[in-house]
Short mmCIF file of C-alpha atoms and ligand atoms in Angstrom, two decimals:
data_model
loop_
_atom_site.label_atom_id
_atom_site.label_comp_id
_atom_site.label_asym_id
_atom_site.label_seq_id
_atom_site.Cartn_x
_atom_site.Cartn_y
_atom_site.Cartn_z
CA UNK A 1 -17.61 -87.83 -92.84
CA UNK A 2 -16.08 -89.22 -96.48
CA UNK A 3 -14.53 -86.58 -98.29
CA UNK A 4 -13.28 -86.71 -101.67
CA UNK A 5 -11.26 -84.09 -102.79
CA UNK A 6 -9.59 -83.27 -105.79
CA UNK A 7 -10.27 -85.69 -107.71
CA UNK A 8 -9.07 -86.28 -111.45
CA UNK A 9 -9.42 -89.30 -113.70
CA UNK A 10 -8.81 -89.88 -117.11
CA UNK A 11 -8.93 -93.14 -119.32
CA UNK A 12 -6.61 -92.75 -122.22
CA UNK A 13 -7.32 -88.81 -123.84
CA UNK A 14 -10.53 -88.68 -122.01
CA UNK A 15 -10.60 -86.61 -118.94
CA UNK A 16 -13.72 -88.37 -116.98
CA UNK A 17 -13.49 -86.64 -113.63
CA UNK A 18 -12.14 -82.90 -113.59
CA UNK A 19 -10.82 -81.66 -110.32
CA UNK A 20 -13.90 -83.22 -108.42
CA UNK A 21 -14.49 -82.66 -104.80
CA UNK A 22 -17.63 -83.99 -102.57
CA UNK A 23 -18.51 -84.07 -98.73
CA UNK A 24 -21.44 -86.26 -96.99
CA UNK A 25 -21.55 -85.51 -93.06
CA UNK A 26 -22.77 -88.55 -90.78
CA UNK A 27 -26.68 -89.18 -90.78
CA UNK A 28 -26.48 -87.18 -94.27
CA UNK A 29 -28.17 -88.37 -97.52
CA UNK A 30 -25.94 -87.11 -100.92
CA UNK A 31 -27.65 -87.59 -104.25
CA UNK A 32 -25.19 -87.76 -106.79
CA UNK A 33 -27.10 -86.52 -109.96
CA UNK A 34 -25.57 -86.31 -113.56
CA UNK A 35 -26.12 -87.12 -117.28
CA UNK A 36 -25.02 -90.75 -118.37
CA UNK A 37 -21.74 -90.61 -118.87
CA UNK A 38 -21.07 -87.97 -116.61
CA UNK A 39 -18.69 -89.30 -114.35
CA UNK A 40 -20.09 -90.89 -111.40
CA UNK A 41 -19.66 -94.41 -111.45
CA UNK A 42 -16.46 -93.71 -111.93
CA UNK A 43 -16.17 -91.38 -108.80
CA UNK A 44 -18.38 -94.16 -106.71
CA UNK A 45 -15.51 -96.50 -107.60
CA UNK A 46 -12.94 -94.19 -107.00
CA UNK A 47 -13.77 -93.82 -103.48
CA UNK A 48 -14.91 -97.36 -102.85
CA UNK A 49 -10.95 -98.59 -104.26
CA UNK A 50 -12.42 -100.42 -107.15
CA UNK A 51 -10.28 -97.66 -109.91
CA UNK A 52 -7.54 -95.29 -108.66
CA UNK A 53 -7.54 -92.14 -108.99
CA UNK A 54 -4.72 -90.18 -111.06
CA UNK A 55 -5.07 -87.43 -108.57
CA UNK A 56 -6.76 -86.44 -104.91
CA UNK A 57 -7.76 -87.70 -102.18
CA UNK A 58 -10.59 -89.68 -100.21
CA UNK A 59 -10.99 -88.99 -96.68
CA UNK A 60 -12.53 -90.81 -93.79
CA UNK A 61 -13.51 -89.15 -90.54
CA UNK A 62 -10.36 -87.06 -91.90
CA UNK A 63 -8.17 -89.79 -92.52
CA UNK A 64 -6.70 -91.43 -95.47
CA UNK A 65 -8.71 -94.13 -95.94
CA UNK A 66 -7.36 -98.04 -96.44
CA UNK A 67 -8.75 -101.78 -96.73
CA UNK A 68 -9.60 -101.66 -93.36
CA UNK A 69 -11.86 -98.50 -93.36
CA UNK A 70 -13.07 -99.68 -96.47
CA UNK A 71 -14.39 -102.78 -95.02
CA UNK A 72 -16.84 -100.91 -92.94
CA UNK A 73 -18.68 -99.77 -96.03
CA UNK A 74 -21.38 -100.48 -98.38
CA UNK A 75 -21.46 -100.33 -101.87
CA UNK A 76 -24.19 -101.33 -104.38
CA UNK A 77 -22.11 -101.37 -107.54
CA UNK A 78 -23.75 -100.27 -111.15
CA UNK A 79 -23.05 -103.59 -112.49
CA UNK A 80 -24.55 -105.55 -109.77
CA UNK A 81 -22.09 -108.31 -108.83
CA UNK A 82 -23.62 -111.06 -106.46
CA UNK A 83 -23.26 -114.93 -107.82
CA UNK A 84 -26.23 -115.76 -109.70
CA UNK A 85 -25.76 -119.40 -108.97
CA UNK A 86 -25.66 -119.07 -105.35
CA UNK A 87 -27.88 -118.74 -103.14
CA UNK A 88 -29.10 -115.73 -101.61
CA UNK A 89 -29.02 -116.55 -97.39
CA UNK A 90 -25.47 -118.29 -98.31
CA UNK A 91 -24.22 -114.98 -100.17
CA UNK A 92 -25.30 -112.48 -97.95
CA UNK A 93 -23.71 -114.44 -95.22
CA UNK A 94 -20.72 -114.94 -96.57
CA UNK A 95 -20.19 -110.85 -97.39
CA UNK A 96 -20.77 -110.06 -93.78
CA UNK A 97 -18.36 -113.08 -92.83
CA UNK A 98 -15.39 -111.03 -95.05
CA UNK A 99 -16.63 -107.45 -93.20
CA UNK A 100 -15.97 -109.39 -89.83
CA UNK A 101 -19.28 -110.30 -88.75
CA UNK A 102 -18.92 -113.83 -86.90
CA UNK A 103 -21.07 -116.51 -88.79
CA UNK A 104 -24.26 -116.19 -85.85
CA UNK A 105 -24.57 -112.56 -86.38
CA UNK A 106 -23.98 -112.97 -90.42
CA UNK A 107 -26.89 -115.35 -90.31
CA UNK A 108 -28.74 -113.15 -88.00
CA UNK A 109 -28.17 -109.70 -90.16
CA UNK A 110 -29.07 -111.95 -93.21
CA UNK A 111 -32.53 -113.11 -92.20
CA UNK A 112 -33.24 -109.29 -91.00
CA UNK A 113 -32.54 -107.75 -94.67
CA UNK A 114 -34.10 -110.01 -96.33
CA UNK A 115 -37.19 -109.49 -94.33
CA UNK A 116 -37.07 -105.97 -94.03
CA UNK A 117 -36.55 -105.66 -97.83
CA UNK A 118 -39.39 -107.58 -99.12
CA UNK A 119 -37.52 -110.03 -101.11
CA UNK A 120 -39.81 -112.47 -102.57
CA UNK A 121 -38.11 -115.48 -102.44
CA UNK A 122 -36.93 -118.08 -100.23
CA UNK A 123 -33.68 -117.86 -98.28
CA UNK A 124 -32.72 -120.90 -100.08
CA UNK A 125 -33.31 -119.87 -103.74
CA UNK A 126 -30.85 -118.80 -106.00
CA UNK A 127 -30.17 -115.45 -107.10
CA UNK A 128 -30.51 -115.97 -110.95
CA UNK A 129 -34.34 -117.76 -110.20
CA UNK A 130 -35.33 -114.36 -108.51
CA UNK A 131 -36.90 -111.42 -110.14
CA UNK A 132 -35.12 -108.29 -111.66
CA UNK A 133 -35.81 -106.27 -108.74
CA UNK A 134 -36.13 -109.03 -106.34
CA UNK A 135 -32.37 -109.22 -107.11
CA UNK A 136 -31.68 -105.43 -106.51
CA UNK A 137 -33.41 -106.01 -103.04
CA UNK A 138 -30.78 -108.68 -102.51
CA UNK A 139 -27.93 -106.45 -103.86
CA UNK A 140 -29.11 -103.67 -101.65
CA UNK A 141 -29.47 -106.44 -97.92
CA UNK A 142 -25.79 -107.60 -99.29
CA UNK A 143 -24.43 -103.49 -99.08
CA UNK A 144 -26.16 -103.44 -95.96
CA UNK A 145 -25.95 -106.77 -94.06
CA UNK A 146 -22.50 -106.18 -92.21
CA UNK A 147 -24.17 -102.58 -91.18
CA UNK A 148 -22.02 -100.03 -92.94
CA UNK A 149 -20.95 -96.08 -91.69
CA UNK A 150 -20.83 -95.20 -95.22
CA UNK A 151 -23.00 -96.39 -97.93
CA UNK A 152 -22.21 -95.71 -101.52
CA UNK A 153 -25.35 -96.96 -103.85
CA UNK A 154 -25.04 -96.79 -107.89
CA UNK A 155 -28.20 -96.08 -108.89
CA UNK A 156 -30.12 -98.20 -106.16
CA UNK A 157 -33.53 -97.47 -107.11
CA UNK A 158 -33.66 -97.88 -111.07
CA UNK A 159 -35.67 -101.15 -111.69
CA UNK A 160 -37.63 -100.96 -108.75
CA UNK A 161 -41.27 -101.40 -108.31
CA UNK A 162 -42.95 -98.15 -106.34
CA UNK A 163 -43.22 -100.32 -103.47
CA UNK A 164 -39.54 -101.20 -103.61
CA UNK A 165 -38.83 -97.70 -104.43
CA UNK A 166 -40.65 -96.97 -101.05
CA UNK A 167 -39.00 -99.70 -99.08
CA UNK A 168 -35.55 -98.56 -100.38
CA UNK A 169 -36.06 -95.20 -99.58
CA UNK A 170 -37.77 -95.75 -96.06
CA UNK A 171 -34.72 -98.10 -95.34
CA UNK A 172 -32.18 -95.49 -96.44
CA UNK A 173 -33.90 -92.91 -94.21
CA UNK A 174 -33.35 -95.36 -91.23
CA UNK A 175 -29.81 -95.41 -91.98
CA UNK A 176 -29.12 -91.52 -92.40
CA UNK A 177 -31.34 -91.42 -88.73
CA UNK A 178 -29.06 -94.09 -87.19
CA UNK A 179 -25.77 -91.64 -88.18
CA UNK A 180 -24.36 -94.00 -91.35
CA UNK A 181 -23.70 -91.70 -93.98
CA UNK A 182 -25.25 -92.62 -97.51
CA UNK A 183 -24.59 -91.21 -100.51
CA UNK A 184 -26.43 -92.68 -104.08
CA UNK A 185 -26.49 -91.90 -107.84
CA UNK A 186 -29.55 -91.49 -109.42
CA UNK A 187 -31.36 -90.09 -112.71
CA UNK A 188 -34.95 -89.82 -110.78
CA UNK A 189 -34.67 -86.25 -109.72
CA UNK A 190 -38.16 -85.38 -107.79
CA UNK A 191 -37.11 -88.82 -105.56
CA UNK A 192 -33.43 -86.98 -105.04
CA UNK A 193 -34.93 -83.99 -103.94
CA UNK A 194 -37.44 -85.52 -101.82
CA UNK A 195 -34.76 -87.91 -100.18
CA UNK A 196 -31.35 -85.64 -99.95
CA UNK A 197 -30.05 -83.36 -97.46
CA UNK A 198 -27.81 -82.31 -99.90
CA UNK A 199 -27.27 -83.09 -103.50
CA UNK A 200 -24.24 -82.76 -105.98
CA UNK A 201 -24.70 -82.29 -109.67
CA UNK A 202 -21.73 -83.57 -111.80
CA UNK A 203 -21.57 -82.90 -115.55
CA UNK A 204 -18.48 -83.18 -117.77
CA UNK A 205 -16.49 -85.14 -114.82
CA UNK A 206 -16.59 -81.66 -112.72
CA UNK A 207 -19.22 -81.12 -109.91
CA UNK A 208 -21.01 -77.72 -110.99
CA UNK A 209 -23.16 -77.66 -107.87
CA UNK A 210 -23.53 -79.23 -104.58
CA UNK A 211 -25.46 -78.15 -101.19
CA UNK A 212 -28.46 -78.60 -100.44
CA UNK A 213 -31.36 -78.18 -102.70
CA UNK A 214 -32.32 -74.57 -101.11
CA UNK A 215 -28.92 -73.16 -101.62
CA UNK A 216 -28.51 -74.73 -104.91
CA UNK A 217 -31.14 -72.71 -106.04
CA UNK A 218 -29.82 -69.73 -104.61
CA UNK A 219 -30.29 -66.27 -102.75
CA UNK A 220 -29.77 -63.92 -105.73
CA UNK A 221 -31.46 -65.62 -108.45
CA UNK A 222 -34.78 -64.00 -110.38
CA UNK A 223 -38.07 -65.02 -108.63
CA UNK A 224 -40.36 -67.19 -110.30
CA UNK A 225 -44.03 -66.72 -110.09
CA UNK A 226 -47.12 -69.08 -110.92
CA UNK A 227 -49.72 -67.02 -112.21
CA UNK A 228 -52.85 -68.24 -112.99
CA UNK A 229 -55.68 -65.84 -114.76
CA UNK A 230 -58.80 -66.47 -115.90
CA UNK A 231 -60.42 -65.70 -119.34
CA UNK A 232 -56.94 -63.85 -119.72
CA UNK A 233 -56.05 -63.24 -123.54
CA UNK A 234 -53.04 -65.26 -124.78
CA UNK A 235 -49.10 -63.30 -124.11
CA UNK A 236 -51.22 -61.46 -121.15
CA UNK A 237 -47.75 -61.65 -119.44
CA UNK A 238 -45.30 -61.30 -122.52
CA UNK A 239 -44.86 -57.67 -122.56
CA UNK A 240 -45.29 -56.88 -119.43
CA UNK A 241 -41.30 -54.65 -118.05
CA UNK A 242 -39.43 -56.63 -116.30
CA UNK A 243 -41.26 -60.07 -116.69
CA UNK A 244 -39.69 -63.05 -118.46
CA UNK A 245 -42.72 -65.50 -119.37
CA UNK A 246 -40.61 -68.75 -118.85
CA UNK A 247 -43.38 -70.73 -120.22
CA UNK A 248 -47.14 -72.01 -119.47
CA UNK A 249 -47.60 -74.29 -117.04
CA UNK A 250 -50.69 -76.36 -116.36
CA UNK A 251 -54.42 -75.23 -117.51
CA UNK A 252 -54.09 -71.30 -117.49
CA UNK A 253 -51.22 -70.75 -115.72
CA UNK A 254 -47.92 -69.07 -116.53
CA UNK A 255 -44.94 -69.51 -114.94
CA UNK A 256 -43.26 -66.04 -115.39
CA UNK A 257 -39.40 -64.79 -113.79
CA UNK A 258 -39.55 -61.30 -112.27
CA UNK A 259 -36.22 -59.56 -113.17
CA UNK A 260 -34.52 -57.65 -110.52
CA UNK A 261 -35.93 -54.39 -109.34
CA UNK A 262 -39.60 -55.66 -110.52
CA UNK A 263 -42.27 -55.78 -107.94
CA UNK A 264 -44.81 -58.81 -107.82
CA UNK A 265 -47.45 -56.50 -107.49
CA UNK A 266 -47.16 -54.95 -110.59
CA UNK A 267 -47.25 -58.31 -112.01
CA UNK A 268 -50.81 -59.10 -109.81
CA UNK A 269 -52.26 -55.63 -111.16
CA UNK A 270 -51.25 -57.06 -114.57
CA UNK A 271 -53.03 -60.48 -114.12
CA UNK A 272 -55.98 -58.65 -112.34
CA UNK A 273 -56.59 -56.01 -115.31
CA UNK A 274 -56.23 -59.34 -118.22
CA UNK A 275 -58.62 -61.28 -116.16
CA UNK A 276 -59.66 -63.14 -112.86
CA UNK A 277 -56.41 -63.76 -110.96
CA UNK A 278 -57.04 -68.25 -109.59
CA UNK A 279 -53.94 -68.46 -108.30
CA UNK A 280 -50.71 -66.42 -107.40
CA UNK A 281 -47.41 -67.96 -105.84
CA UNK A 282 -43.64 -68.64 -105.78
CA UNK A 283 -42.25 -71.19 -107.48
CA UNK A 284 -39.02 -71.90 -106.49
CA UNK A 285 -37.44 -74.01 -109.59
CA UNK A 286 -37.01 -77.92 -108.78
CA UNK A 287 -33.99 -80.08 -108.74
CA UNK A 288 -35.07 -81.07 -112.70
CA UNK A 289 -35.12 -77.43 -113.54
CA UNK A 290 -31.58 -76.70 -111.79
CA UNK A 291 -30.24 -79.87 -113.16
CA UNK A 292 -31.52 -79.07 -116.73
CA UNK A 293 -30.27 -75.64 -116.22
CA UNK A 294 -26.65 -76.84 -115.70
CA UNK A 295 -26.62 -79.01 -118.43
CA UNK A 296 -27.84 -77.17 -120.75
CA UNK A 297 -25.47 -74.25 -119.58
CA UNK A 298 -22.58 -76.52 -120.15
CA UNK A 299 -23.43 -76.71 -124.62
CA UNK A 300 -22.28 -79.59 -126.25
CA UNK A 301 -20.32 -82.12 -123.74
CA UNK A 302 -23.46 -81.85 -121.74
CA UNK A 303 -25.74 -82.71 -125.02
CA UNK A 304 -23.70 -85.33 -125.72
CA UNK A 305 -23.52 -86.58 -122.25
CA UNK A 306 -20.17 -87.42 -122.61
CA UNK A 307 -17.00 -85.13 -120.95
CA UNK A 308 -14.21 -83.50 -122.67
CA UNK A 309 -11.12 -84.23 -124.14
CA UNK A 310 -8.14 -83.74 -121.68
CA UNK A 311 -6.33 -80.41 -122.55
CA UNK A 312 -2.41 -80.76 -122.01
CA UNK A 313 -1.18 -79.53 -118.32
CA UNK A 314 1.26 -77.41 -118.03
CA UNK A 315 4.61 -79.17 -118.58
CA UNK A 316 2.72 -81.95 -119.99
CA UNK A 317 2.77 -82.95 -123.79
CA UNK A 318 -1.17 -83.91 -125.43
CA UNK A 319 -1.86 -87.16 -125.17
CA UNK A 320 1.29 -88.40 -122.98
CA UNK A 321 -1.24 -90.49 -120.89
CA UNK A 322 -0.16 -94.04 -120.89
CA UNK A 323 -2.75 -95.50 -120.05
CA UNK A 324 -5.12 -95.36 -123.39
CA UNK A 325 -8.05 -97.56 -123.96
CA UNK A 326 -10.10 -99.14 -121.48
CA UNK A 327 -8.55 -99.21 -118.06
CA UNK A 328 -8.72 -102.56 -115.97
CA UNK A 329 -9.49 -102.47 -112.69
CA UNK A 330 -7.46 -102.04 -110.17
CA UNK A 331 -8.52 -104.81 -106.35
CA UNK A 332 -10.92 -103.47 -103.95
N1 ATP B 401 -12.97 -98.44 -117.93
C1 ATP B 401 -13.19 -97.38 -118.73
N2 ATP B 401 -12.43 -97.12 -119.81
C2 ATP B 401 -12.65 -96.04 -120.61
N3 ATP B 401 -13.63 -95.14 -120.39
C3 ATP B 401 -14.42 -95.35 -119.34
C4 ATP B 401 -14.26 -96.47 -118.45
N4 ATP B 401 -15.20 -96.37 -117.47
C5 ATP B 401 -15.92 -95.27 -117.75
N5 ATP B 401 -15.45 -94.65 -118.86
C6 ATP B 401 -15.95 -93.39 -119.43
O1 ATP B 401 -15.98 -92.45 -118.38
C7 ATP B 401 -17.07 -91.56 -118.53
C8 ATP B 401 -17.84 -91.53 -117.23
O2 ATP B 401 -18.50 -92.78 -117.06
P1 ATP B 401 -19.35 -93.10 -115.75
O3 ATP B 401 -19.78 -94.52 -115.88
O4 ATP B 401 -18.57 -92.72 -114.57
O5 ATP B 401 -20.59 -92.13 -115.91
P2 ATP B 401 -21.97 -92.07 -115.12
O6 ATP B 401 -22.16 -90.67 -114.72
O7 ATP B 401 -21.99 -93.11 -114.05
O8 ATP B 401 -23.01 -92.44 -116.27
P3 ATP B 401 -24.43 -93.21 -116.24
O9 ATP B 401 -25.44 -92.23 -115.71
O10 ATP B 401 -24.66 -93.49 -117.70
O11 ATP B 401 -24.28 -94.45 -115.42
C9 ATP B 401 -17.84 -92.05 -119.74
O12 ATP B 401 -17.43 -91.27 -120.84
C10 ATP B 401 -17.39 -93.48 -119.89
O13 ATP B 401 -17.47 -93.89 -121.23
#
């Protein structure tokens, strides 16, 4: 299980991650979700070593986690990374050599990702002669080839073909079943919810909501119908007590919130006396909807994408941070 907890990171006045905790079990799937500049490169590079944090902790199987843990992870990093000059069998070889694979089973694990991920393109080519997302298929075999517990994956499927959005998923689905736990950033929410087991949505550097989608959505919230009536007269629905007409949705359709207290069949006698009542269900609100409704709940950091200026601690003077400006890296 990684768990990061606590986290807080600021570059110069900025405050980029707020306090930020996450958990993935083993054999789970996290989806990291957030607008750009939300905070979670930053937190993917946290935990993989690449920045420190000014504050918290990351957690492996509960323990503090070192060089040595860290070398039995994966990580596809935002900006890529692989040699573009080299070539690809040679690279991928030579990352599982540094995880400890010997140089038989390096070769071995090499030949298998490159197969299993479709990468047009012969062992012997190099990187830079390869395709866009023939590349991300090779970043992706090099996070996998030394066969990682944990997988961290920055954005892994933008780029990609539906095919390799397909083979990518399938292959991250084989991982969660064989126990390694993966966790990935990503902006395409309907493929998040479709993939995760559990998702965390990040906005401002603070994590605003995390569980699965089901419980992100929650037990107490309004319920959301799709009504669909025809012949109906425009605003059938608008006046209608304790209805809140969140909008149309496709052909005739509304897609209405019943407030507390209201019963759905009121609503059906409503549709039924405007018209000829199609269709009448649920509609529980998708990751898109939640994640809109987060952002948009969080006014103008969230607009602007970006998070907030750090407010003084207590004890601690505005802008005492030394370390203003860009921040190098720190090693892996
Ligand atoms: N080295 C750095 N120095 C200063 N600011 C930085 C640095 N790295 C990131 N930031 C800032 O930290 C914030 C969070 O960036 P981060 O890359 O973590 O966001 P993100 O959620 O991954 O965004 P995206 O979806 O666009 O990839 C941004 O405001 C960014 O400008």
């Amino acid at each position: 299980m990684l768990e990061l907890a606590g986290l807080d990171k600021r570059f110069g006045a900025k405050v980029v991650l707020d306090n930020l905790s996450l958990t993935v079990q083993p054999g789970q799937m996290f989806g990291f979700v957030g607008t750009n500049g939300a905070g979670k490169t930053t937190t993917m590079r946290i935990a993989l070593g690449v920045l420190a944090a000014d504050r918290g902790e990351i957690r492996w199987r509960g323990a503090p986690v070192d060089r040595k843990v860290r070398r039995r992870w994966g990580y596809m990093p935002e900006e890529r990374g692989l040699y573009p000059k080299m070539r690809i069998r040679d690279q991928l070889v030579y990352l599982a050599e540094l995880h400890g694979m010997s140089r038989t089973e390096a070769q071995a694990s090499a030949a298998h990702w490159l197969t299993r991920l479709r990468v047009t393109g012969a062992p012997g080519d190099r990187l830079e002669t390869l395709s866009l997302g023939n590349q991300q298929r090779v970043q992706l075999a090099a996070a996998l080839v030394h066969e990682p517990e944990l997988l961290v994956l920055d954005e892994p499927f933008s780029g990609l073909d539906p095919v390799g959005v397909d083979v990518m998923a399938g292959v991250l689905r084989e991982r969660t079943a064989a126990g390694a736990s993966v966790v990935f950033s990503s902006h395409q929410l309907e493929l998040v919810e479709s993939l995760c087991d559990a998702v965390g949505i990040i906005n401002g550097g603070r994590m605003h909501a995390s569980g699965t989608v089901a419980e992100l959505r929650g037990d107490d919230r309004a319920v959301r119908y799709r009504v669909r009536v025809a012949g109906a007269p425009a605003g059938w629905a608008d006046a209608l007590p304790g209805v809140r007409v969140l909008g149309p949705a496709e052909e005739d359709a509304v897609l209405v919130e019943l407030l507390p207290g209201t019963s759905e069949q009121a609503l059906l006698d409503a549709g039924r006396a405007a018209g000829r009542v199609l269709a009448f269900a649920p509609a529980a609100p998708s990751l898109a909807e939640l994640f809109r409704e987060v952002v948009n709940g969080e006014g103008t950091d969230a607009e602007a994408g970006e998070p907030p200026v750090a407010k003084p601690r207590a004890g601690e003077p505005a802008g005492s941070d030394p370390a203003a400006g860009r921040e190098s890296e720190v090693g892996a």
